[in-house]
Coordinates of C-alpha atoms in Angstrom, one line a residue:
Chain A
X14 CA -3.9 10.5 10.2
X15 CA -7.0 8.8 11.4
X16 CA -8.4 5.3 11.0
X17 CA -12.0 6.0 11.9
X18 CA -15.5 4.7 11.3
X19 CA -17.9 7.4 10.4
X20 CA -21.6 7.5 9.4
X21 CA -22.9 8.2 5.9
X22 CA -25.6 10.9 6.2
X23 CA -26.6 11.3 2.6
X24 CA -25.9 9.7 -0.7
X25 CA -27.1 11.7 -3.7
X26 CA -27.1 10.5 -7.3
X27 CA -25.8 13.7 -9.1
X28 CA -26.2 12.3 -12.6
X29 CA -26.2 8.9 -14.4
X30 CA -23.6 6.8 -12.5
X31 CA -22.1 9.6 -10.5
X32 CA -22.7 9.8 -6.7
X33 CA -22.0 12.4 -4.0
X34 CA -21.8 11.0 -0.5
X35 CA -21.9 13.1 2.7
X36 CA -20.2 11.7 5.8
X37 CA -20.2 13.0 9.3
X38 CA -16.5 13.1 10.3
X39 CA -15.4 16.2 12.3
X40 CA -11.9 14.7 12.9
X41 CA -11.0 14.6 9.2
X42 CA -13.2 17.6 8.2
X43 CA -11.2 19.9 10.5
X44 CA -7.8 19.0 9.1
X45 CA -8.1 17.9 5.5
X46 CA -6.9 20.1 2.7
X47 CA -8.0 20.3 -0.9
X48 CA -6.2 17.7 -3.1
X49 CA -5.7 15.2 -0.2
X50 CA -7.5 11.9 -0.2
X51 CA -9.0 9.2 1.9
X52 CA -8.6 5.5 1.6
X53 CA -12.0 3.9 2.2
X54 CA -12.8 0.4 3.4
X55 CA -16.3 -0.2 2.1
X56 CA -17.0 -3.4 4.0
X57 CA -15.4 -5.2 6.9
X58 CA -15.0 -8.3 4.9
X59 CA -12.4 -9.9 2.7
X60 CA -14.1 -9.1 -0.5
X61 CA -13.6 -6.3 -1.5
X62 CA -10.3 -6.6 0.4
X63 CA -8.4 -3.4 -0.2
X64 CA -9.4 0.2 0.6
X65 CA -10.4 2.4 -2.3
X66 CA -8.8 5.9 -2.6
X67 CA -11.1 8.9 -3.1
X68 CA -10.2 12.5 -3.4
X69 CA -11.8 14.7 -0.8
X70 CA -14.5 16.4 -2.8
X71 CA -15.8 19.0 -0.4
X72 CA -15.9 19.9 3.3
X73 CA -18.8 21.6 5.1
X74 CA -18.6 22.1 8.9
X75 CA -18.2 18.6 10.4
X76 CA -19.1 16.8 7.1
X77 CA -16.9 15.6 4.3
X78 CA -18.1 14.7 0.7
X79 CA -16.9 12.0 -1.6
X80 CA -17.6 12.0 -5.3
X81 CA -17.4 8.8 -7.3
X82 CA -18.7 6.9 -10.2
X83 CA -19.9 3.3 -9.8
X84 CA -17.4 1.1 -11.6
X85 CA -16.8 -2.0 -9.5
X86 CA -17.8 -3.9 -6.4
X87 CA -16.4 -1.3 -4.0
X88 CA -18.3 1.7 -5.5
X89 CA -21.5 -0.4 -5.9
X90 CA -21.4 -1.2 -2.2
X91 CA -20.6 2.4 -1.3
X92 CA -23.4 3.8 -3.4
X93 CA -25.9 1.6 -1.6
X94 CA -24.9 2.6 1.9
X95 CA -28.0 3.7 3.8
X96 CA -28.1 6.7 6.0
X97 CA -26.3 6.0 9.3
X98 CA -24.2 3.2 7.9
X99 CA -20.6 3.4 9.1
X100 CA -17.7 3.5 6.6
X101 CA -14.1 3.0 7.6
X102 CA -11.9 6.0 6.6
X103 CA -8.2 6.3 6.6
X104 CA -6.8 9.7 6.1
X105 CA -6.2 12.5 5.4
X106 CA -3.6 11.1 3.0
X107 CA -1.1 12.6 0.6
X108 CA -0.1 16.2 -0.3
X109 CA -2.8 18.6 -1.4
X110 CA -2.7 21.6 -3.7
X111 CA -0.5 24.5 -2.9
X112 CA -2.8 27.5 -3.1
X113 CA -0.4 30.0 -1.6
X114 CA 1.8 30.9 -4.7
X115 CA 1.9 34.2 -6.4
X116 CA -1.0 34.3 -8.9
X117 CA -4.2 36.2 -9.5
X118 CA -6.2 33.7 -11.5
X119 CA -6.7 30.1 -10.6
X120 CA -7.5 28.0 -13.7
X121 CA -9.1 24.7 -12.9
X122 CA -9.1 22.0 -15.5
X123 CA -11.2 18.9 -14.9
X124 CA -11.8 15.9 -17.1
X125 CA -14.6 13.5 -16.2
X126 CA -14.4 12.3 -12.6
X127 CA -11.2 14.5 -12.4
X128 CA -13.7 17.1 -11.1
X129 CA -13.7 15.3 -7.7
X130 CA -11.1 17.5 -5.8
X131 CA -12.3 20.8 -7.2
X132 CA -15.4 21.8 -5.3
X133 CA -13.2 21.9 -2.1
X134 CA -10.4 23.7 -3.9
X135 CA -12.9 26.2 -5.3
X136 CA -14.1 26.8 -1.7
X137 CA -10.6 27.3 -0.4
X138 CA -9.7 29.7 -3.2
X139 CA -12.8 31.8 -3.9
X140 CA -12.2 34.5 -1.4
X141 CA -8.5 34.9 -2.3
X142 CA -8.3 34.4 -6.0
X143 CA -10.2 34.8 -9.2
X144 CA -11.3 31.4 -10.6
X145 CA -11.9 30.2 -14.1
X146 CA -12.9 26.6 -14.5
X147 CA -12.8 24.3 -17.6
X148 CA -14.6 21.0 -17.4
X149 CA -14.6 18.3 -20.0
X150 CA -16.0 14.9 -20.7
X151 CA -16.7 12.5 -23.5
X152 CA -20.3 13.6 -23.6
X153 CA -22.8 15.6 -21.6
X154 CA -23.5 12.9 -19.0
X155 CA -19.7 12.7 -18.1
X156 CA -19.5 16.4 -17.3
X157 CA -19.5 17.2 -13.6
X158 CA -19.8 20.9 -12.7
X159 CA -21.0 20.4 -9.1
X160 CA -19.5 22.9 -6.6
X161 CA -17.5 24.8 -9.2
X162 CA -17.8 28.4 -10.4
X163 CA -17.3 30.3 -13.6
X164 CA -17.4 27.1 -15.6
X165 CA -16.8 26.5 -19.3
X166 CA -17.7 23.1 -20.6
X167 CA -16.2 21.0 -23.4
X168 CA -17.3 17.6 -24.7
X169 CA -15.7 15.3 -27.2
X170 CA -19.0 14.8 -29.0
X171 CA -20.2 18.3 -28.7
X172 CA -23.3 17.3 -26.7
X173 CA -22.6 20.1 -24.3
X174 CA -20.6 23.3 -24.6
X175 CA -17.5 23.4 -26.8
X176 CA -16.9 20.5 -29.1
X177 CA -13.4 19.2 -28.3
X178 CA -11.2 18.5 -25.3
X179 CA -10.8 20.6 -22.2
X180 CA -7.3 21.6 -23.4
X181 CA -8.6 22.6 -26.8
X182 CA -11.0 24.9 -24.9
X183 CA -8.2 26.3 -22.8
X184 CA -6.3 27.1 -26.0
X185 CA -9.4 28.9 -27.4
X186 CA -9.2 31.1 -24.2
X187 CA -5.4 31.5 -24.3
X188 CA -5.4 35.3 -24.7
X189 CA -7.5 35.7 -21.6
X190 CA -5.4 33.3 -19.7
X191 CA -2.2 35.1 -20.7
X192 CA -3.5 38.5 -19.6
X193 CA -3.2 37.5 -16.0
X194 CA -0.7 35.8 -13.7
X195 CA -2.3 32.3 -13.5
X196 CA -1.8 29.0 -11.9
X197 CA -3.4 25.9 -13.4
X198 CA -4.9 23.1 -11.3
X199 CA -5.7 20.0 -13.3
X200 CA -7.1 16.5 -12.7
X201 CA -8.3 13.9 -15.2
X202 CA -7.3 11.0 -17.3
X203 CA -3.6 10.6 -18.1
X204 CA -4.0 11.6 -21.8
X205 CA -5.6 14.9 -20.7
X206 CA -2.9 15.5 -18.1
X207 CA -0.3 15.0 -20.8
X208 CA -2.0 17.6 -23.0
X209 CA -2.3 20.0 -20.0
X210 CA 1.4 19.6 -19.4
X211 CA 2.3 20.4 -23.1
X212 CA 0.0 23.4 -23.0
X213 CA 1.5 24.7 -19.7
X214 CA 5.1 24.2 -20.8
X215 CA 4.4 25.9 -24.1
X216 CA 3.0 28.9 -22.3
X217 CA 5.1 28.8 -19.2
X218 CA 2.1 28.4 -16.9
X219 CA 2.6 27.2 -13.4
X220 CA 0.6 24.0 -13.0
X221 CA -0.3 21.4 -10.4
X222 CA -1.8 18.1 -11.3
X223 CA -3.7 15.6 -9.1
X224 CA -2.6 12.1 -10.3
X225 CA -4.0 8.6 -9.6
X226 CA -2.6 5.1 -9.6
X227 CA -3.8 1.7 -8.3
X228 CA -2.6 1.4 -4.7
X229 CA -3.1 -0.7 -1.7
X230 CA -2.2 1.2 1.5
X231 CA -2.3 4.9 0.6
X232 CA 0.4 5.9 3.0
X233 CA 3.7 4.7 1.5
X234 CA 4.3 1.2 2.8
X235 CA 3.1 -1.0 -0.1
X236 CA 5.2 0.9 -2.7
X237 CA 2.4 0.1 -5.1
X238 CA 1.9 3.4 -6.8
X239 CA 5.0 4.6 -8.6
X240 CA 5.2 7.7 -10.8
X241 CA 8.4 8.6 -12.7
X242 CA 10.3 11.6 -11.4
X243 CA 11.1 14.2 -14.1
X244 CA 14.0 15.6 -12.1
X245 CA 15.9 12.6 -11.1
X246 CA 16.9 9.9 -13.5
X247 CA 15.7 6.4 -12.7
X248 CA 13.7 7.4 -9.7
X249 CA 10.1 6.7 -8.9
X250 CA 8.0 8.9 -6.6
X251 CA 4.9 7.5 -4.8
X252 CA 1.5 8.9 -5.9
X253 CA 0.1 8.3 -2.4
X254 CA 2.8 10.0 -0.3
X255 CA 4.8 12.3 -2.6
X256 CA 1.5 13.2 -4.3
X257 CA -1.2 12.8 -5.4
X258 CA -0.7 16.5 -6.3
X259 CA 2.5 17.2 -8.1
X260 CA 3.9 20.3 -9.8
X261 CA 3.5 19.2 -13.4
X262 CA 7.2 19.8 -14.0
X263 CA 8.2 17.2 -11.4
X264 CA 6.6 14.1 -12.9
X265 CA 6.6 12.1 -16.1
X266 CA 3.0 11.5 -17.2
Chain B
X12 CA 1.3 -8.4 35.1
X13 CA -0.4 -10.8 32.6
X14 CA -1.1 -14.3 33.6
X15 CA -0.3 -15.5 30.2
X16 CA 3.2 -15.8 28.9
X17 CA 3.0 -14.5 25.3
X18 CA 6.7 -14.8 24.6
X19 CA 7.9 -17.2 21.9
X20 CA 11.3 -18.5 20.8
X21 CA 12.3 -18.9 17.2
X22 CA 15.4 -20.8 17.6
X23 CA 17.8 -18.5 19.4
X24 CA 15.5 -15.5 18.8
X25 CA 13.2 -14.6 21.7
X26 CA 10.2 -12.5 21.0
X27 CA 7.8 -10.9 23.6
X28 CA 4.9 -12.1 21.5
X29 CA 4.3 -14.1 18.3
X30 CA 3.0 -11.2 16.2
X31 CA 5.6 -9.9 13.7
X32 CA 5.1 -7.5 10.8
X33 CA 6.0 -9.0 7.4
X34 CA 8.6 -7.8 5.0
X35 CA 7.3 -5.5 2.3
X36 CA 4.2 -4.5 4.2
X37 CA 5.8 -2.1 6.7
X38 CA 8.5 -0.4 4.8
X39 CA 11.2 0.4 7.4
X40 CA 8.7 1.1 10.2
X41 CA 8.3 4.9 9.8
X42 CA 4.8 5.0 8.4
X43 CA 3.3 2.2 10.4
X44 CA 4.6 3.7 13.7
X45 CA 1.9 6.4 13.2
X46 CA -0.8 3.8 13.7
X47 CA 0.7 1.1 15.9
X48 CA 3.0 1.3 18.9
X49 CA 6.0 -0.7 17.6
X50 CA 6.9 -1.5 21.2
X51 CA 3.9 -3.8 21.4
X52 CA 4.8 -5.8 18.4
X53 CA 6.8 -9.1 18.5
X54 CA 9.2 -8.1 15.7
X55 CA 9.4 -6.0 12.5
X56 CA 10.8 -7.4 9.3
X57 CA 12.1 -4.8 6.8
X58 CA 11.3 -4.4 3.2
X59 CA 13.7 -6.6 1.2
X60 CA 17.1 -5.0 1.1
X61 CA 19.5 -5.4 -1.8
X62 CA 23.2 -4.4 -2.0
X63 CA 22.4 -1.4 -4.3
X64 CA 19.1 0.5 -4.4
X65 CA 16.4 -0.9 -6.7
X66 CA 14.0 1.3 -8.5
X67 CA 11.3 -1.5 -8.8
X68 CA 8.9 -2.2 -11.6
X69 CA 6.9 0.3 -13.6
X70 CA 3.1 0.6 -12.7
X71 CA 0.8 -1.1 -12.5
X72 CA 2.2 -2.9 -9.5
X73 CA -0.9 -3.8 -7.6
X74 CA -4.2 -5.5 -8.6
X75 CA -6.9 -6.6 -6.3
X76 CA -8.3 -10.2 -6.8
X77 CA -11.0 -12.0 -4.9
X78 CA -10.0 -11.9 -1.2
X79 CA -6.5 -11.2 -2.2
X80 CA -4.1 -8.9 -4.1
X81 CA -1.3 -9.4 -6.6
X82 CA 1.8 -7.3 -6.2
X83 CA 4.7 -6.9 -8.5
X84 CA 6.7 -4.2 -6.8
X85 CA 10.0 -5.6 -8.0
X86 CA 11.9 -5.2 -4.7
X87 CA 12.0 -1.4 -4.8
X88 CA 14.3 -0.5 -1.9
X89 CA 16.9 2.0 -0.7
X90 CA 19.8 -0.5 -0.6
X91 CA 21.8 -1.5 2.4
X92 CA 23.9 1.6 2.7
X93 CA 21.0 4.1 2.8
X94 CA 19.2 1.7 5.1
X95 CA 22.0 1.9 7.7
X96 CA 22.4 5.6 7.4
X97 CA 18.8 6.8 7.0
X98 CA 16.5 4.1 8.4
X99 CA 18.2 2.4 11.3
X100 CA 18.4 5.6 13.4
X101 CA 14.6 5.9 13.4
X102 CA 14.2 2.2 14.4
X103 CA 16.7 2.7 17.3
X104 CA 14.0 4.7 19.0
X105 CA 11.9 1.6 19.5
X106 CA 12.3 -1.5 21.6
X107 CA 11.2 -3.8 18.9
X108 CA 13.4 -6.6 17.5
X109 CA 14.5 -5.6 14.0
X110 CA 14.8 -8.4 11.4
X111 CA 16.5 -7.5 8.1
X112 CA 15.1 -9.1 5.0
X113 CA 17.7 -9.5 2.3
X114 CA 17.0 -10.1 -1.4
X115 CA 19.7 -10.7 -4.0
X116 CA 20.4 -11.9 -7.5
X117 CA 23.5 -14.0 -6.6
X118 CA 24.7 -16.0 -3.6
X119 CA 27.6 -13.5 -3.4
X120 CA 25.2 -10.6 -3.1
X121 CA 23.3 -12.3 -0.2
X122 CA 26.6 -12.9 1.6
X123 CA 27.9 -9.3 0.9
X124 CA 24.6 -7.8 2.2
X125 CA 24.7 -9.9 5.4
X126 CA 28.3 -9.1 6.0
X127 CA 27.6 -5.4 5.8
X128 CA 24.5 -5.5 8.0
X129 CA 25.6 -8.1 10.7
X130 CA 27.7 -5.5 12.5
X131 CA 24.7 -3.3 13.2
X132 CA 23.6 -3.9 16.8
X133 CA 20.0 -2.9 16.1
X134 CA 19.5 -5.8 13.8
X135 CA 18.5 -8.9 15.8
X136 CA 18.1 -11.4 13.0
X137 CA 18.1 -12.0 9.2
X138 CA 15.4 -13.2 7.0
X139 CA 16.7 -14.3 3.6
X140 CA 14.2 -13.9 0.8
X141 CA 14.9 -16.7 -1.7
X142 CA 11.4 -16.6 -3.1
X143 CA 10.5 -13.2 -4.5
X144 CA 8.4 -13.9 -7.7
X145 CA 8.8 -10.5 -9.1
X146 CA 12.4 -10.1 -10.3
X147 CA 13.7 -11.6 -13.4
X148 CA 16.9 -12.9 -12.1
X149 CA 17.5 -14.5 -8.7
X150 CA 14.8 -14.7 -6.1
X151 CA 12.4 -17.4 -7.3
X152 CA 15.1 -19.3 -9.2
X153 CA 16.8 -19.9 -5.8
X154 CA 13.5 -20.6 -4.2
X155 CA 12.7 -23.4 -6.6
X156 CA 16.0 -25.2 -6.2
X157 CA 16.7 -27.1 -3.0
X158 CA 20.4 -27.2 -3.6
X159 CA 20.5 -23.4 -4.1
X160 CA 18.5 -22.7 -1.0
X161 CA 20.9 -25.0 0.9
X162 CA 23.9 -23.2 -0.5
X163 CA 22.5 -19.7 0.3
X164 CA 21.9 -20.9 3.8
X165 CA 25.4 -22.3 4.2
X166 CA 27.1 -19.3 2.8
X167 CA 25.1 -16.7 4.8
X168 CA 25.5 -18.8 7.9
X169 CA 29.2 -18.5 7.6
X170 CA 29.2 -14.7 7.8
X171 CA 26.7 -14.1 10.7
X172 CA 26.1 -15.4 14.2
X173 CA 22.7 -13.8 14.3
X174 CA 19.6 -15.9 14.0
X175 CA 19.1 -16.8 10.4
X176 CA 15.6 -17.3 8.9
X177 CA 15.0 -18.4 5.3
X178 CA 11.7 -17.3 3.7
X179 CA 10.4 -20.1 1.6
X180 CA 8.4 -20.1 -1.6
X181 CA 5.1 -21.9 -1.8
X182 CA 5.5 -22.4 -5.5
X183 CA 7.2 -25.8 -5.1
X184 CA 5.9 -29.4 -4.8
X185 CA 7.4 -30.3 -1.4
X186 CA 8.2 -27.3 0.8
X187 CA 9.5 -29.6 3.6
X188 CA 12.5 -30.5 1.4
X189 CA 13.5 -26.8 1.4
X190 CA 13.0 -26.5 5.2
X191 CA 15.1 -29.6 5.6
X192 CA 17.9 -28.1 3.5
X193 CA 17.8 -25.0 5.6
X194 CA 18.1 -27.0 8.8
X195 CA 21.0 -29.1 7.5
X196 CA 22.9 -26.0 6.5
X197 CA 22.6 -24.3 9.8
X198 CA 19.5 -22.1 9.4
X199 CA 17.6 -21.3 12.6
X200 CA 14.1 -21.1 11.2
X201 CA 12.0 -20.8 8.1
X202 CA 9.2 -18.4 7.3
X203 CA 6.4 -19.8 5.2
X204 CA 4.9 -18.7 2.9
X205 CA 6.0 -16.0 0.5
X206 CA 3.4 -15.0 -2.1
X207 CA 1.9 -17.5 -4.5
X208 CA 2.5 -16.7 -8.2
X209 CA -0.6 -15.3 -9.9
X210 CA -1.7 -13.3 -12.8
X211 CA -4.8 -11.3 -14.0
X212 CA -5.9 -10.0 -17.4
X213 CA -8.2 -7.2 -18.6
X214 CA -10.7 -9.0 -20.7
X215 CA -11.4 -6.0 -23.0
X216 CA -7.8 -5.0 -23.8
X217 CA -6.5 -8.6 -23.4
X218 CA -3.5 -7.1 -21.6
X219 CA -2.1 -8.4 -18.2
X220 CA -3.2 -6.1 -15.4
X221 CA 0.3 -6.0 -14.0
X222 CA 3.2 -4.5 -16.0
X223 CA 5.3 -7.5 -14.8
X224 CA 2.5 -9.9 -16.1
X225 CA 2.9 -12.2 -13.0
X226 CA 2.8 -11.1 -9.4
X227 CA 2.7 -12.5 -5.9
X228 CA -0.8 -13.3 -4.5
X229 CA -1.3 -12.4 -0.9
X230 CA -4.2 -11.9 1.5
X231 CA -6.8 -14.3 2.9
X232 CA -7.1 -16.1 -0.5
X233 CA -3.8 -17.8 0.3
X234 CA -4.4 -18.6 3.9
X235 CA -5.4 -22.3 3.5
X236 CA -2.4 -22.8 1.2
X237 CA -0.1 -21.3 3.9
X238 CA -1.7 -23.4 6.7
X239 CA -1.1 -26.6 4.7
X240 CA 2.6 -25.6 4.0
X241 CA 3.2 -24.8 7.6
X242 CA 1.7 -28.1 8.7
X243 CA 3.8 -30.0 6.1
X244 CA 7.0 -28.5 7.4
X245 CA 6.0 -28.9 11.0
X246 CA 5.3 -32.6 10.6
X247 CA 8.4 -33.4 8.6
X248 CA 11.2 -31.2 9.8
X249 CA 12.3 -30.2 13.3
X250 CA 12.8 -26.4 12.7
X251 CA 10.8 -23.4 13.9
X252 CA 8.3 -22.1 11.4
X253 CA 7.1 -18.5 11.1
X254 CA 3.6 -18.7 9.6
X255 CA 2.6 -16.1 7.0
X256 CA -0.3 -15.9 4.6
X257 CA -3.5 -13.9 4.7
X258 CA -3.8 -13.4 8.5
X259 CA -6.7 -11.0 9.0
X260 CA -7.3 -11.4 12.8
X261 CA -6.2 -13.1 16.0
X262 CA -8.1 -16.3 15.2
X263 CA -5.9 -16.8 12.1
X264 CA -2.8 -16.4 14.3
X265 CA -4.1 -19.2 16.6
X266 CA -4.8 -21.3 13.6
X267 CA -1.3 -20.9 12.2
X268 CA 0.2 -21.8 15.6
X269 CA -1.9 -24.9 15.9
X270 CA -0.8 -25.9 12.4
X271 CA 2.9 -25.6 13.6
X272 CA 3.9 -22.0 13.6
X273 CA 6.1 -20.7 16.5
X274 CA 5.2 -17.1 15.5
X275 CA 3.4 -15.4 12.6
X276 CA 3.8 -12.4 10.3
X277 CA 1.1 -10.0 9.4
X278 CA 1.3 -8.8 5.8
X279 CA -1.4 -7.6 3.5
X280 CA -3.6 -6.6 6.5
X281 CA -1.2 -3.8 7.4
X282 CA -2.3 -2.1 4.1
X283 CA -5.9 -2.3 5.1
X284 CA -5.8 -1.7 8.8
X285 CA -2.4 -0.5 10.0
X286 CA -3.7 -0.7 13.6
X287 CA -4.8 -4.3 13.5
X288 CA -1.5 -6.1 14.4
X289 CA -1.1 -4.1 17.6
X290 CA -4.6 -4.9 18.7
X291 CA -4.2 -8.6 18.1
X292 CA -1.7 -9.0 20.9
X293 CA -4.3 -8.3 23.5
X294 CA -6.9 -10.5 21.8
X295 CA -4.4 -13.4 21.8
X296 CA -4.0 -13.0 25.5
X297 CA -7.7 -13.1 26.1
X298 CA -8.0 -16.3 24.1
X299 CA -5.2 -17.9 26.1
X300 CA -6.9 -16.9 29.4
X301 CA -10.2 -18.2 28.2
X302 CA -8.6 -21.5 27.1
X303 CA -6.5 -21.8 30.2
X304 CA -3.3 -21.7 28.2
X305 CA -0.4 -20.5 30.4
X306 CA 2.2 -20.1 27.7
X307 CA 1.1 -19.2 24.1
X308 CA 4.0 -21.3 22.8
X309 CA 2.1 -24.4 23.9
X310 CA -0.1 -23.8 20.9
X311 CA 2.6 -24.5 18.4
X312 CA 1.9 -27.7 16.5
X313 CA -0.9 -28.6 19.0
X314 CA -3.0 -29.9 16.2
X315 CA -5.2 -32.9 16.8
X316 CA -5.0 -35.0 13.7
X317 CA -6.0 -38.7 13.8
X318 CA -3.2 -40.7 12.3

């Protein structure tokens, strides 16, 4: 784990409200795994006070990428960082995806900003496994396909791709998914993850989900990010330390 | 060898420096040890321990507010038994005074926890949490009642010879009365302040942001409140005070000491920069050298207030 100040080298507006930030940080780039996250202090001031957790979106040589939408003071400040500005990173944090299981086809399911961890996962998987990606959003402007391959799109309002949810679209493709040994990797809003869980349980698909929760520290000391265990009664796991990636069978969503 | 003596005494408890890590912000030391050499810290205070493990509150437990944060963790902890078996062995690897924070719902539970833990050699002192705002029963109800705080102090005092610190709530009119009760019943020190009760709402859903509705406010937002409470105790009661509340850097430590603190605890800052507390020790030393202060303890209650 590092606490390190690293320079922003590029901030790109991918689409309305969605930004991709490139940071030069060889220390983290060389060790971080897909699904892990960083806790970022956007300013050395007392407002905003806490770090903000971001999935690692991609890694390229000595550079790491963060993907975020502008939704509060922290992300506004981050989106305005000029080239060369230092940001304070804490990480790598949490447990990433387990890509080593026995499967032929990796099925990626992303809802909205839930796309964030998947460019890096795609990179890790593409030489080893076949990949099929389902990406959803409320409408066209929420759909992020950056860094992903073999993508099918679903939107709630039908403004791009299939009209319906990402899980509806996966159901449409059920025969194809059932024809191979698959593993599902999902990230998105909680209602979507619940639907993914139902779908995977019904079809006996192995599935890992990347979860999120408001947190302060990101490494297990504040106890701020509980998620209910599905295996042990009356027990919380911590999103930051036990997750953020969990096997879908291990948590209550 | 340093020219400055950084050691401080909190009643019978001697610390190599005044920088302690606050309860609930360092777990049981394991995670923070990856960032800070615990052997450089004055003392470490455990997450509140209760007799039985506590699951804590459902999410959302944390919300950020201007220059502060609200938490409603609900005293999630492993319980005293697992603490002794699973957590103490790790802490034995370090030469850092371990202070056990105890939370309970009844006076009997405070006594029982202390009795079980006092035999553990690694534990150098107790800090009794009579002021957690986030559990329905106990905690705050003790913290708001001078007689109850006096009673808890008296009963716990009877079962341990180790230094006894009572952590006071700021959510009262006159905190000095509580410090006075602690002193009269044989407590060795008080720590002030615990979090300030606060709440926050989502204006679109009209729902509280925390599942628990109310939480405890911490961080720099509460520092002036904490300074005033430390000063109040310091001027009214002859008892060592451990200052807590929004310390973000070494300057804040000095300020707390000037206002009357013998030592301080770093809390919320550990979440933001887990390396900060360790770095402060050297910075305090530099300040003392610059100000020609031989012993840092000289700073305690050195305020210059015109009467």
